[in-house]
Structure formats: C-alpha cells, structure tokens
CSV table of C-alpha atoms and ligand atoms in Angstrom, one decimal:
chain,number,residue,atom,x,y,z
A,1,MET,CA,0.4,-0.2,-0.3
A,2,LEU,CA,2.9,2.5,0.2
A,3,ASP,CA,4.6,2.9,-3.1
A,4,LEU,CA,1.5,2.4,-4.8
A,5,TYR,CA,0.9,5.2,-6.7
A,6,THR,CA,1.2,4.9,-10.8
A,7,PRO,CA,2.1,7.5,-12.6
A,8,GLY,CA,-0.5,8.2,-15.4
A,9,THR,CA,-2.8,10.5,-17.5
A,10,SER,CA,-5.9,8.9,-17.1
A,11,MET,CA,-9.5,10.7,-15.4
A,12,LEU,CA,-9.0,8.9,-12.8
A,13,HIS,CA,-5.1,9.6,-12.2
A,14,ARG,CA,-6.3,13.8,-13.1
A,15,MET,CA,-9.7,13.7,-10.7
A,16,SER,CA,-8.5,15.7,-7.3
A,17,PRO,CA,-8.3,13.8,-4.2
A,18,GLY,CA,-10.8,15.5,-1.9
A,19,PRO,CA,-13.9,14.2,-4.2
A,20,LYS,CA,-12.3,10.8,-5.4
A,21,MET,CA,-12.0,10.3,-1.5
A,22,ALA,CA,-15.0,11.3,-1.2
A,23,ALA,CA,-17.0,9.7,-3.3
A,24,LEU,CA,-14.7,6.2,-2.2
A,25,ALA,CA,-16.6,6.8,1.5
A,26,ILE,CA,-20.1,7.4,-0.1
A,27,ALA,CA,-19.4,3.8,-2.9
A,28,ALA,CA,-17.8,2.1,0.4
A,29,THR,CA,-21.4,2.8,2.7
A,30,ALA,CA,-23.4,2.2,-0.7
A,31,LEU,CA,-21.6,-1.1,-0.8
A,32,PHE,CA,-22.3,-1.8,3.5
A,33,LEU,CA,-25.9,-0.9,2.9
A,34,GLN,CA,-27.0,-3.0,0.1
A,35,GLU,CA,-27.2,-6.9,1.2
A,36,SER,CA,-28.1,-8.6,-2.8
A,37,LEU,CA,-25.1,-10.9,-4.1
A,38,LEU,CA,-26.0,-9.5,-7.6
A,39,VAL,CA,-25.2,-5.6,-7.0
A,40,THR,CA,-21.6,-6.9,-5.0
A,41,ALA,CA,-20.6,-8.6,-8.1
A,42,LEU,CA,-21.8,-5.8,-10.7
A,43,ALA,CA,-20.0,-3.2,-8.1
A,44,VAL,CA,-16.8,-5.9,-8.7
A,45,VAL,CA,-17.2,-6.1,-12.0
A,46,ALA,CA,-17.9,-2.1,-12.5
A,47,ILE,CA,-14.6,-1.8,-10.6
A,48,LEU,CA,-12.5,-3.8,-12.1
A,49,ALA,CA,-14.0,-1.6,-15.0
A,50,LEU,CA,-12.0,2.0,-13.6
A,51,TYR,CA,-9.2,-0.5,-13.3
A,52,ARG,CA,-9.4,-0.3,-17.2
A,53,VAL,CA,-10.3,3.4,-17.5
A,54,ALA,CA,-7.6,4.4,-15.2
A,55,ASN,CA,-5.1,1.8,-17.4
A,56,ILE,CA,-4.5,-0.3,-14.7
A,57,PRO,CA,-2.8,-4.0,-15.3
A,58,MET,CA,-5.5,-6.6,-14.2
A,59,LYS,CA,-2.4,-8.2,-12.6
A,60,THR,CA,-1.8,-4.5,-10.7
A,61,ALA,CA,-5.7,-5.5,-9.5
A,62,LEU,CA,-4.9,-9.0,-8.4
A,63,ALA,CA,-2.4,-8.0,-6.5
A,64,GLN,CA,-3.8,-6.0,-4.2
A,65,ILE,CA,-6.1,-9.2,-2.9
A,66,ARG,CA,-3.3,-12.0,-3.0
A,67,PRO,CA,-2.3,-10.7,0.1
A,68,LEU,CA,-5.7,-11.3,2.0
A,69,MET,CA,-6.0,-14.8,-0.1
A,70,TRP,CA,-6.1,-17.2,3.2
A,71,ILE,CA,-8.3,-14.3,5.0
A,72,PHE,CA,-11.1,-14.5,1.9
A,73,VAL,CA,-10.8,-18.0,2.2
A,74,ILE,CA,-11.2,-18.3,6.3
A,75,PHE,CA,-13.8,-15.6,5.9
A,76,PHE,CA,-16.2,-18.0,3.1
A,77,ALA,CA,-15.6,-21.6,4.8
A,78,VAL,CA,-16.8,-19.8,8.3
A,79,GLN,CA,-19.6,-18.0,6.4
A,80,TRP,CA,-20.3,-20.9,4.5
A,81,TYR,CA,-20.5,-23.3,6.8
A,82,PHE,CA,-23.0,-20.8,9.1
A,83,SER,CA,-24.5,-19.5,6.8
A,84,GLY,CA,-24.8,-20.4,3.6
A,85,LEU,CA,-23.1,-20.3,-0.2
A,86,THR,CA,-25.1,-17.2,-0.9
A,87,LEU,CA,-24.2,-15.3,1.9
A,88,ALA,CA,-20.5,-17.1,2.0
A,89,ALA,CA,-19.9,-15.6,-1.3
A,90,TYR,CA,-21.5,-11.5,-0.8
A,91,VAL,CA,-19.4,-11.6,2.0
A,92,VAL,CA,-16.2,-12.4,-0.2
A,93,LEU,CA,-17.7,-10.1,-2.7
A,94,ARG,CA,-17.9,-7.4,-0.8
A,95,LEU,CA,-14.8,-7.0,1.2
A,96,ALA,CA,-12.8,-7.7,-2.5
A,97,ALA,CA,-14.9,-4.7,-3.7
A,98,LEU,CA,-14.0,-2.8,-0.4
A,99,ILE,CA,-10.1,-3.5,-1.2
A,100,LEU,CA,-10.3,-3.5,-4.8
A,101,LEU,CA,-12.4,0.6,-4.7
A,102,ALA,CA,-9.8,1.7,-2.3
A,103,SER,CA,-6.5,0.4,-3.4
A,104,LEU,CA,-7.6,1.7,-7.0
A,105,VAL,CA,-8.1,5.3,-5.3
A,106,THR,CA,-4.0,5.3,-3.9
A,107,LEU,CA,-3.2,3.8,-6.9
A,108,THR,CA,-4.1,6.9,-9.0
A,109,THR,CA,-3.9,9.4,-6.2
A,110,ARG,CA,-0.2,10.5,-5.3
A,111,ALA,CA,0.8,10.0,-1.2
A,112,SER,CA,1.3,13.7,-1.0
A,113,ASP,CA,-1.7,14.7,-2.8
A,114,MET,CA,-4.0,12.7,-0.8
A,115,ILE,CA,-2.7,14.1,2.6
A,116,ASP,CA,-3.0,17.5,1.4
A,117,SER,CA,-6.3,17.1,1.0
A,118,MET,CA,-6.6,15.6,4.2
A,119,THR,CA,-4.3,18.1,5.8
A,120,ARG,CA,-7.1,20.6,4.3
A,121,ALA,CA,-9.9,18.5,5.6
A,122,LEU,CA,-8.3,18.5,9.5
A,123,ARG,CA,-8.5,22.7,9.3
A,124,LEU,CA,-12.2,22.1,10.0
A,125,PHE,CA,-10.8,20.3,13.4
A,126,LYS,CA,-8.1,23.4,14.4
A,127,PRO,CA,-10.3,25.0,16.3
A,128,ILE,CA,-10.3,21.7,19.1
A,129,GLY,CA,-6.5,21.7,19.0
A,130,VAL,CA,-5.5,19.7,15.4
A,131,ASN,CA,-2.5,20.5,14.0
A,132,PRO,CA,-3.4,19.6,10.6
A,133,ASP,CA,0.6,20.4,9.1
A,134,LYS,CA,2.0,17.9,11.8
A,135,VAL,CA,-0.6,15.0,11.2
A,136,SER,CA,0.1,15.0,7.7
A,137,LEU,CA,3.8,15.7,8.1
A,138,ALA,CA,3.8,12.7,10.3
A,139,ILE,CA,1.5,10.7,8.0
A,140,SER,CA,4.2,10.8,5.6
A,141,LEU,CA,7.0,9.7,7.7
A,142,ALA,CA,4.8,7.0,8.2
A,143,LEU,CA,5.0,6.1,4.7
A,144,ARG,CA,8.6,7.2,4.3
A,145,PHE,CA,10.0,5.1,7.0
A,146,ILE,CA,8.0,1.8,7.0
A,147,PRO,CA,10.2,0.3,4.2
A,148,VAL,CA,13.4,1.2,5.7
A,149,LEU,CA,12.0,-0.1,9.4
A,150,GLY,CA,11.3,-3.1,7.2
A,151,ARG,CA,14.7,-3.0,5.9
A,152,ILE,CA,16.2,-2.9,8.9
A,153,ALA,CA,14.1,-5.6,9.8
A,154,THR,CA,15.6,-7.6,7.3
A,155,GLU,CA,19.3,-7.0,8.3
A,156,VAL,CA,18.9,-7.6,12.4
A,157,ARG,CA,17.0,-11.3,11.7
A,158,GLU,CA,20.0,-11.4,8.9
A,159,ALA,CA,22.7,-10.9,11.7
A,160,GLN,CA,21.0,-12.6,14.7
A,161,LYS,CA,20.3,-15.4,11.9
A,162,THR,CA,24.5,-16.1,12.1
A,163,ARG,CA,24.0,-16.3,16.2
A,164,GLY,CA,21.1,-18.9,15.3
A,165,LEU,CA,18.8,-16.2,17.1
A,166,GLU,CA,16.6,-15.2,14.3
A,167,ARG,CA,13.5,-16.8,15.9
A,168,SER,CA,14.5,-15.2,18.9
A,169,ILE,CA,12.0,-12.7,19.4
A,170,ILE,CA,13.3,-10.2,21.9
A,171,ALA,CA,17.0,-10.5,19.7
A,172,VAL,CA,15.1,-9.2,16.5
A,173,ALA,CA,13.4,-6.7,18.5
A,174,MET,CA,15.6,-5.4,20.6
A,175,PRO,CA,18.5,-4.2,18.0
A,176,LEU,CA,15.7,-3.2,16.2
A,177,ALA,CA,14.1,-1.0,18.5
A,178,ILE,CA,17.4,0.2,19.5
A,179,ARG,CA,17.6,2.0,15.7
A,180,ALA,CA,15.2,2.5,15.4
A,181,ILE,CA,15.4,5.3,18.1
A,182,LYS,CA,18.6,6.4,16.6
A,183,MET,CA,17.0,6.7,13.6
A,184,ALA,CA,14.2,8.3,15.3
A,185,ASP,CA,16.9,11.2,16.4
A,186,ASP,CA,18.1,11.8,12.9
A,187,VAL,CA,15.2,11.9,11.2
A,188,SER,CA,13.7,14.9,13.7
A,189,ASP,CA,17.3,17.2,13.7
A,190,ALA,CA,17.2,16.5,9.8
A,191,ILE,CA,13.4,17.7,9.4
A,192,GLU,CA,14.5,20.4,11.7
A,193,SER,CA,17.3,21.1,10.0
A,194,ARG,CA,15.3,21.6,6.6
A,195,GLY,CA,13.7,24.6,7.9
A,196,TYR,CA,10.5,22.5,9.3
A,197,ARG,CA,8.7,24.9,12.5
A,198,SER,CA,7.5,23.2,14.7
B,1,MET,CA,30.7,34.4,7.2
B,2,ILE,CA,29.7,31.8,10.2
B,3,ASP,CA,32.0,33.0,13.5
B,4,LEU,CA,32.7,31.1,16.9
B,5,LYS,CA,33.7,33.1,19.2
B,6,ASN,CA,34.8,31.0,22.7
B,7,VAL,CA,32.2,27.9,21.9
B,8,SER,CA,32.4,25.5,24.2
B,9,LEU,CA,29.8,22.7,24.5
B,10,SER,CA,29.3,19.7,27.1
B,11,PHE,CA,26.6,16.9,27.3
B,12,GLY,CA,26.0,17.4,30.7
B,13,ASP,CA,29.2,17.5,32.7
B,14,HIS,CA,31.0,15.8,29.9
B,15,PRO,CA,33.0,18.7,28.1
B,16,VAL,CA,32.8,17.8,23.6
B,17,LEU,CA,34.1,21.3,22.6
B,18,HIS,CA,37.2,23.2,24.0
B,19,ASN,CA,37.0,27.2,23.6
B,20,ILE,CA,36.8,27.6,20.1
B,21,SER,CA,37.2,30.6,18.4
B,22,LEU,CA,37.8,31.0,14.6
B,23,SER,CA,35.7,32.4,11.4
B,24,LEU,CA,34.9,30.5,8.0
B,25,SER,CA,34.9,32.3,5.6
B,26,GLU,CA,36.9,30.2,2.1
B,27,ARG,CA,34.9,28.2,-0.2
B,28,ARG,CA,36.3,24.8,0.9
B,29,ILE,CA,36.5,24.4,4.5
B,30,ALA,CA,37.2,20.5,5.8
B,31,VAL,CA,37.2,19.4,8.7
B,32,ILE,CA,38.9,15.9,9.7
B,33,GLY,CA,40.0,14.3,13.0
B,34,ALA,CA,39.6,10.8,14.7
B,35,ASN,CA,36.1,9.1,16.2
B,36,GLY,CA,34.3,11.2,18.7
B,37,SER,CA,36.6,13.7,18.7
B,38,GLY,CA,33.8,16.2,18.0
B,39,LYS,CA,33.4,16.9,14.9
B,40,SER,CA,29.7,15.9,14.3
B,41,SER,CA,29.4,18.5,17.5
B,42,PHE,CA,31.3,21.0,15.6
B,43,ALA,CA,29.0,21.2,12.7
B,44,ARG,CA,26.2,20.9,14.3
B,45,LEU,CA,26.8,24.2,16.2
B,46,LEU,CA,26.9,25.6,12.6
B,47,ASN,CA,23.4,25.7,11.8
B,48,GLY,CA,22.0,25.6,15.5
B,49,LEU,CA,21.2,22.1,15.8
B,50,ALA,CA,23.5,21.8,18.8
B,51,LEU,CA,24.0,25.7,20.0
B,52,PRO,CA,26.7,26.5,22.5
B,53,THR,CA,27.0,25.5,26.8
B,54,SER,CA,29.3,29.2,26.6
B,55,GLY,CA,30.5,31.3,23.8
B,56,THR,CA,28.3,32.3,20.7
B,57,VAL,CA,28.3,31.0,16.9
B,58,SER,CA,26.8,33.8,14.2
B,59,VAL,CA,26.4,33.2,10.6
B,60,ASP,CA,26.2,36.4,8.5
B,61,GLY,CA,25.8,38.0,11.9
B,62,PHE,CA,22.5,35.9,13.3
B,63,ASP,CA,23.1,34.2,15.9
B,64,THR,CA,22.0,30.5,16.5
B,65,LYS,CA,20.8,30.9,19.8
B,66,LYS,CA,18.5,33.8,19.4
B,67,GLN,CA,17.7,33.3,15.5
B,68,GLY,CA,17.5,29.8,14.8
B,69,LYS,CA,15.3,30.6,11.7
B,70,ASP,CA,17.4,32.5,10.1
B,71,VAL,CA,19.9,30.4,10.5
B,72,ARG,CA,18.6,27.5,8.9
B,73,GLY,CA,17.3,28.8,6.4
B,74,ARG,CA,21.3,30.0,5.3
B,75,VAL,CA,22.8,26.6,6.7
B,76,GLY,CA,22.0,23.6,4.6
B,77,PHE,CA,22.9,20.1,6.8
B,78,VAL,CA,23.7,17.3,4.8
B,79,PHE,CA,23.8,14.2,7.0
B,80,GLN,CA,26.1,10.8,6.4
B,81,ASN,CA,23.1,8.8,6.3
B,82,PRO,CA,20.6,10.1,3.7
B,83,ASP,CA,17.5,7.4,4.6
B,84,ASN,CA,17.5,9.1,7.7
B,85,GLN,CA,17.5,12.6,6.1
B,86,ILE,CA,15.1,12.1,3.2
B,87,VAL,CA,11.3,12.3,4.5
B,88,PHE,CA,9.5,11.7,2.1
B,89,PRO,CA,8.0,8.9,0.2
B,90,VAL,CA,9.0,10.2,-3.2
B,91,VAL,CA,11.5,12.3,-4.5
B,92,GLU,CA,9.7,15.1,-5.8
B,93,GLU,CA,8.2,15.6,-2.6
B,94,ASP,CA,10.6,15.3,-0.4
B,95,LEU,CA,12.8,17.9,-2.8
B,96,ALA,CA,9.0,20.3,-2.1
B,97,PHE,CA,9.6,20.0,1.6
B,98,GLY,CA,12.3,22.4,2.6
B,99,MET,CA,11.0,24.8,0.0
B,100,LYS,CA,7.2,24.4,1.3
B,101,ASN,CA,8.9,25.0,4.6
B,102,LEU,CA,10.6,28.5,3.9
B,103,GLY,CA,7.1,29.6,2.3
B,104,LEU,CA,8.0,29.2,-1.9
B,105,ASP,CA,5.0,29.0,-3.4
B,106,LYS,CA,4.3,26.4,-6.2
B,107,ALA,CA,5.5,27.5,-9.3
B,108,THR,CA,9.0,28.4,-7.8
B,109,ILE,CA,9.7,25.2,-6.2
B,110,ALA,CA,8.2,22.9,-9.3
B,111,THR,CA,10.6,24.8,-11.0
B,112,ARG,CA,13.4,24.5,-8.8
B,113,THR,CA,12.7,21.1,-8.6
B,114,THR,CA,12.9,20.5,-12.5
B,115,GLU,CA,16.4,22.2,-12.3
B,116,ILE,CA,17.9,20.8,-9.8
B,117,LEU,CA,17.0,16.9,-11.0
B,118,GLU,CA,18.2,18.1,-14.0
B,119,ARG,CA,21.1,19.6,-13.1
B,120,TYR,CA,22.0,16.0,-12.1
B,121,ASP,CA,20.8,14.0,-14.3
B,122,MET,CA,17.8,12.2,-12.3
B,123,GLN,CA,14.5,13.6,-14.6
B,124,HIS,CA,13.7,10.5,-14.3
B,125,LEU,CA,13.4,9.6,-11.2
B,126,ARG,CA,11.2,12.3,-9.9
B,127,GLU,CA,8.1,10.4,-9.2
B,128,HIS,CA,10.5,7.9,-8.2
B,129,PRO,CA,10.3,6.0,-4.7
B,130,ALA,CA,12.6,7.2,-2.2
B,131,HIS,CA,13.7,4.4,-1.2
B,132,LEU,CA,14.0,2.6,-4.2
B,133,LEU,CA,17.2,4.8,-5.2
B,134,SER,CA,20.6,3.6,-4.3
B,135,GLY,CA,22.5,4.5,-2.1
B,136,GLY,CA,24.8,7.1,-4.5
B,137,GLN,CA,20.8,8.3,-5.4
B,138,LYS,CA,19.5,9.0,-2.3
B,139,GLN,CA,22.9,10.7,-1.0
B,140,LEU,CA,22.6,13.4,-4.3
B,141,LEU,CA,18.7,13.4,-3.4
B,142,ALA,CA,19.3,14.3,0.1
B,143,ILE,CA,22.0,17.2,-1.0
B,144,SER,CA,19.1,18.2,-3.8
B,145,GLY,CA,17.0,18.6,-1.0
B,146,VAL,CA,19.4,21.3,0.6
B,147,LEU,CA,20.4,23.2,-2.2
B,148,VAL,CA,16.7,24.0,-3.5
B,149,MET,CA,16.7,25.7,-0.3
B,150,ALA,CA,19.4,28.1,-1.6
B,151,PRO,CA,21.6,27.9,1.4
B,152,ALA,CA,24.7,29.9,1.7
B,153,TYR,CA,26.7,27.8,3.2
B,154,VAL,CA,26.3,23.9,3.2
B,155,VAL,CA,27.4,22.1,6.2
B,156,LEU,CA,28.1,18.4,5.1
B,157,ASP,CA,28.7,15.7,7.5
B,158,GLU,CA,30.6,12.9,6.3
B,159,PRO,CA,28.8,12.5,3.7
B,160,THR,CA,29.9,9.8,1.2
B,161,THR,CA,31.5,7.1,4.4
B,162,LEU,CA,28.3,5.1,3.8
B,163,LEU,CA,29.0,5.1,-0.3
B,164,ASP,CA,30.7,3.1,-2.9
B,165,LEU,CA,33.7,3.9,-4.3
B,166,ARG,CA,32.6,5.0,-7.2
B,167,ASN,CA,29.6,7.5,-5.7
B,168,LYS,CA,32.1,8.6,-3.5
B,169,ARG,CA,33.5,10.1,-6.6
B,170,ARG,CA,30.4,11.3,-7.4
B,171,ILE,CA,29.5,12.9,-4.4
B,172,ALA,CA,32.8,15.0,-4.6
B,173,ARG,CA,32.6,15.8,-8.0
B,174,VAL,CA,29.1,17.3,-6.6
B,175,LEU,CA,30.7,19.3,-3.8
B,176,ASN,CA,33.1,20.4,-5.9
B,177,ALA,CA,30.9,22.1,-8.7
B,178,LEU,CA,29.2,24.1,-6.0
B,179,ASP,CA,29.1,27.6,-5.6
B,180,GLN,CA,28.2,27.5,-1.9
B,181,THR,CA,30.4,27.8,0.5
B,182,ILE,CA,31.1,24.1,2.3
B,183,ILE,CA,32.2,23.0,5.3
B,184,HIS,CA,33.1,19.3,4.7
B,185,VAL,CA,33.3,16.8,7.6
B,186,THR,CA,34.9,13.4,5.8
B,187,HIS,CA,37.5,10.8,6.5
B,188,ASP,CA,38.2,10.6,2.6
B,189,LEU,CA,41.5,12.4,2.9
B,190,ASP,CA,42.0,12.4,-0.9
B,191,GLN,CA,39.1,14.5,-1.8
B,192,ILE,CA,40.0,17.3,0.1
B,193,ALA,CA,43.6,18.0,-1.0
B,194,ASP,CA,42.8,21.0,-2.9
B,195,TYR,CA,40.4,23.1,-0.5
B,196,ASP,CA,41.3,26.1,0.8
B,197,ARG,CA,41.7,25.3,4.4
B,198,VAL,CA,41.2,22.2,7.1
B,199,ILE,CA,41.0,22.0,10.4
B,200,VAL,CA,41.5,18.9,12.2
B,201,ILE,CA,40.3,18.2,15.6
B,202,ASP,CA,41.6,16.3,18.4
B,203,GLU,CA,40.1,15.3,21.6
B,204,GLY,CA,37.5,18.4,21.2
B,205,ARG,CA,40.0,21.3,20.5
B,206,VAL,CA,41.5,22.4,16.7
B,207,ALA,CA,44.2,21.0,16.7
B,208,CYS,CA,45.5,22.2,13.2
B,209,ASP,CA,44.0,24.7,11.0
B,210,ALA,CA,45.5,25.1,8.1
B,211,THR,CA,45.7,24.8,4.4
B,212,PRO,CA,46.0,21.2,3.5
B,213,ALA,CA,49.4,20.6,2.3
B,214,LYS,CA,50.8,21.4,6.1
B,215,ALA,CA,47.0,19.7,8.0
B,216,ILE,CA,47.0,16.4,6.1
B,217,PRO,CA,50.3,15.8,6.6
B,218,PHE,CA,49.8,17.2,10.6
B,219,TYR,CA,46.8,14.8,10.6
B,220,GLN,CA,48.1,11.8,9.3
B,221,GLU,CA,51.7,12.5,11.8
B,222,LEU,CA,48.8,12.3,14.7
B,223,MET,CA,47.4,9.5,14.0
B,224,ALA,CA,50.7,7.2,13.4
C,1,ADP,N1,23.7,13.8,22.1
C,1,ADP,C1,25.1,13.4,23.4
C,1,ADP,N2,24.9,13.0,24.5
C,1,ADP,C2,26.3,12.6,24.8
C,1,ADP,N3,27.3,13.0,24.2
C,1,ADP,C3,27.6,13.2,23.3
C,1,ADP,C4,26.6,13.0,22.1
C,1,ADP,N4,26.1,13.7,21.1
C,1,ADP,C5,28.1,13.1,20.9
C,1,ADP,N5,28.5,12.9,22.4
C,1,ADP,C6,30.2,12.7,22.5
C,1,ADP,O1,30.9,13.6,22.0
C,1,ADP,C7,31.8,13.3,21.4
C,1,ADP,C8,32.1,13.7,20.3
C,1,ADP,O2,31.2,13.3,19.2
C,1,ADP,P1,31.2,13.8,17.9
C,1,ADP,O3,30.5,14.5,17.8
C,1,ADP,O4,30.1,12.4,17.3
C,1,ADP,O5,32.6,13.2,17.7
C,1,ADP,P2,32.8,12.9,15.5
C,1,ADP,O6,31.5,13.4,14.7
C,1,ADP,O7,33.8,13.4,15.7
C,1,ADP,O8,33.0,10.9,15.9
C,1,ADP,C9,32.1,11.4,22.0
C,1,ADP,O9,32.8,11.4,22.7
C,1,ADP,C10,30.2,11.2,21.5
C,1,ADP,O10,30.0,10.5,22.9
C,2,MG,MG1,30.6,11.9,13.4
C-alpha cells in the first residue's frame, strides 16, 4: 500500500483527491448498506472496469487482493458453514470490492496529494486543537519510514541468523528498537535543519 | 561568514568541544579528526542543531541561539545517512519539503525541482519512491533537498562514508562544483587535497588549522 501510486494521465489520475476520497467513502458505505449478491458482483465488475479506465493492468488489481487470499478463504468457509453459500459469496465479494476500490484510489492518487487534502479537511478541527500540518507530516513520515524499518528488520534478522537467534523475538526486537530510536533522533534533526517550524 | 567565539560544548558534565574561536569564510573547508573527536558536534553548532554551552556562534551576524530560523535558512546540513534525511516517500515530494518550509510558492517549487533534477541527471526519478533509490542516488537526493533551499553555506557530516568508491567520487565532484561555501566533515583525505582550508579536530580542540598541504600531514602524523 506504500508506493502504490502508478503515474498516469487517466481521468481517475486527474480527478482531484478530495472528491475522489469522498466518492470512495460514499461507494463503500453504499456497498455495506445493500445486501444483494447480484449488486455486489456487478460492483466488482464495475470497479474492475474502472481499473481499465485508469490503465492499470488486471495483474496489479489482483495483486491488491492476493495478500488477503487466506483471509478470504477463511471468511468464505466460515460463512458458508454458518450461513450458506450465497451469503458467503456476498461477504467475500463485498470485501474484495472494498479493497479493490480503496486500492484504486491509492493507485491513482499520489500520497502527497492525499495528504494535502487530508490536511485541508483537518483544518476544520483546528478549533479543537488539531494541528493539520503536524498530522500530515506524521503520515508522510510513516509512509516514508515503513519500508526503511522493514529493511532494518531484515538486516537485524540476518545478523541474528548467523548466531542462530533469528527466532528469538527479543534478539530481533531489541536491536531493531535501538536502531529505530537512533533513526528517529536523526530524522528529527534532519526535519529541523530543513526549516520545519515545529 | 560563520563566526565562533569562545565556543564550548558539553553534554551534561562531559565536555566535548573546548573554547573554539574561528571564522569560516573560505569556499572549501574540510574538517577532519578521529572518531569521537567532536567533528559532528562542531558541524551541528554551525546551523544551530546544537547550541554552545558557552560562547556564541553566528552566521552572517545571526546568532544561532536567538535567530535559529534565519540561521537555518542560510546553512544547509547534509547528514551521513541519507535514509534518515529523506522524509517524504517520493523524490519530488521530498525536494519540496524544505522549500515549503521556506514558504515558497508552488510555481517556484516546481521550477527549482526541475532545475535540480536536470542538473544531476535525475529527471526520470522525479516520481520515484525514495526507498528504491541506490545509495548514491539517495545521497544526491539528500544534497539536492538542501540545495533547492538556496543556502549560502552547506555543512556536510561525512556524506560519503556509507558510499562505494564510484559514488564517493560522484558526490565529491558534485561538492566541488557548488557555488556555496561548504564545510565538509570527512575521512576521505584524497577528496580534500585542493580545499582552501583544513581544520583538524582532536579531543574537542582545533589541533591544526591550515592548508591541506600542511594540515593533512599533520593529521596523519597525529594518527600514526
Ligand atoms: N547527544 C550526545 N549526548 C552525549 N554525548 C554525546 C552526544 N553527542 C556526542 N556525544 C559525545 O561527544 C563526543 C564527540 O562526538 P562527535 O561530535 O559525534 O564526534 P565525531 O563526529 O568526531 O565522531 C563523543 O565522546 C560522543 O560520545
Ligand atoms: Mg561524526
């Protein structure tokens, strides 16, 4: 979900992020309020059609759902057992539709644009003490550093592997935490020295 | 000009820099010294990331203690590890960060972004995720993110330490081509042979402050 954005010039890419996210919210709510398998299936088809419009290959669309395959299977099995086939299909399709739709928005919207519109929306909450700029910086930082932390975690795990400790949670978590804290220190220096007024 | 007057720095009761007075105005200044000698602390004083325990540091007359904002607009800082300096997920967003903090308008931000990417042959990376860049590209992005803020001085704390030889050389060429005054903390002695001035720091004191021809042999002697 991090560097999902795929550059493009389609209608969906050009649509401004505020309305796009609003449309997502409305569509998602509508999906949850209706209970027809047929409508849900049609929604999935319609969403896949939107992927076409955005010029995003089906492969990418499927890649959004693949990591959740097991959850789908479990949901489906449980629902089938308790409530029957139709409801099971409905529940799983609805979840798939939701994920595809949300991914479509992140695929066609730059993180920075999304953050900008979120910041604008957050301005409404300024009177109750929310600082929109801080919130948006925090979100950007999270997006930026999740892959960095992932890489550090891999490094730590590999280092501990040579000592046969890769399965020990503490042996991996401690060095990771120490490096993360050191990194946070450096990052905060960098932000300050790049003129961020805190 | 950056001016240090009787500057000392301690962490708690652990003194790190002792009574340093000097003025920095040459275009190419190197700072060298053993690990733990106080180079980073010295560098951090120059843009107000660290404040002197006693004495004053001023940049073009602005005191780092009282006018931090003016100082940071003038003194850019490049860290050793670009991964901790790049704060936005996408190249172009990261370049915009410092400029937004300066309050520049969108058009200026876009123009400067294009200029810097062209200068370093990185146009194709404009929308690239930062974490997928190579080490050399990351450091170049970190430097670019500082340069687009148009600082008069650039302080660099071991910017090539984590790079391979080819990228070390590339960054060295980039630094040599800059118009700004640079203050470059480094262990790569071959990069600083034609600098205007070399400051050797040893146990928190300026042990030698001279041309490379004098200071580098002094340092090598010191480390022998
Ligand atoms: N934030 C800090 N808190 C306490 N001690 C520090 C801190 N930063 C640096 N030091 C100490 O100051 C001394 C000089 O460190 P530093 O300026 O990083 O040296 P160098 O960059 O030359 O390796 C070291 O002994 C180090 O342990
Ligand atoms: Mg250092």
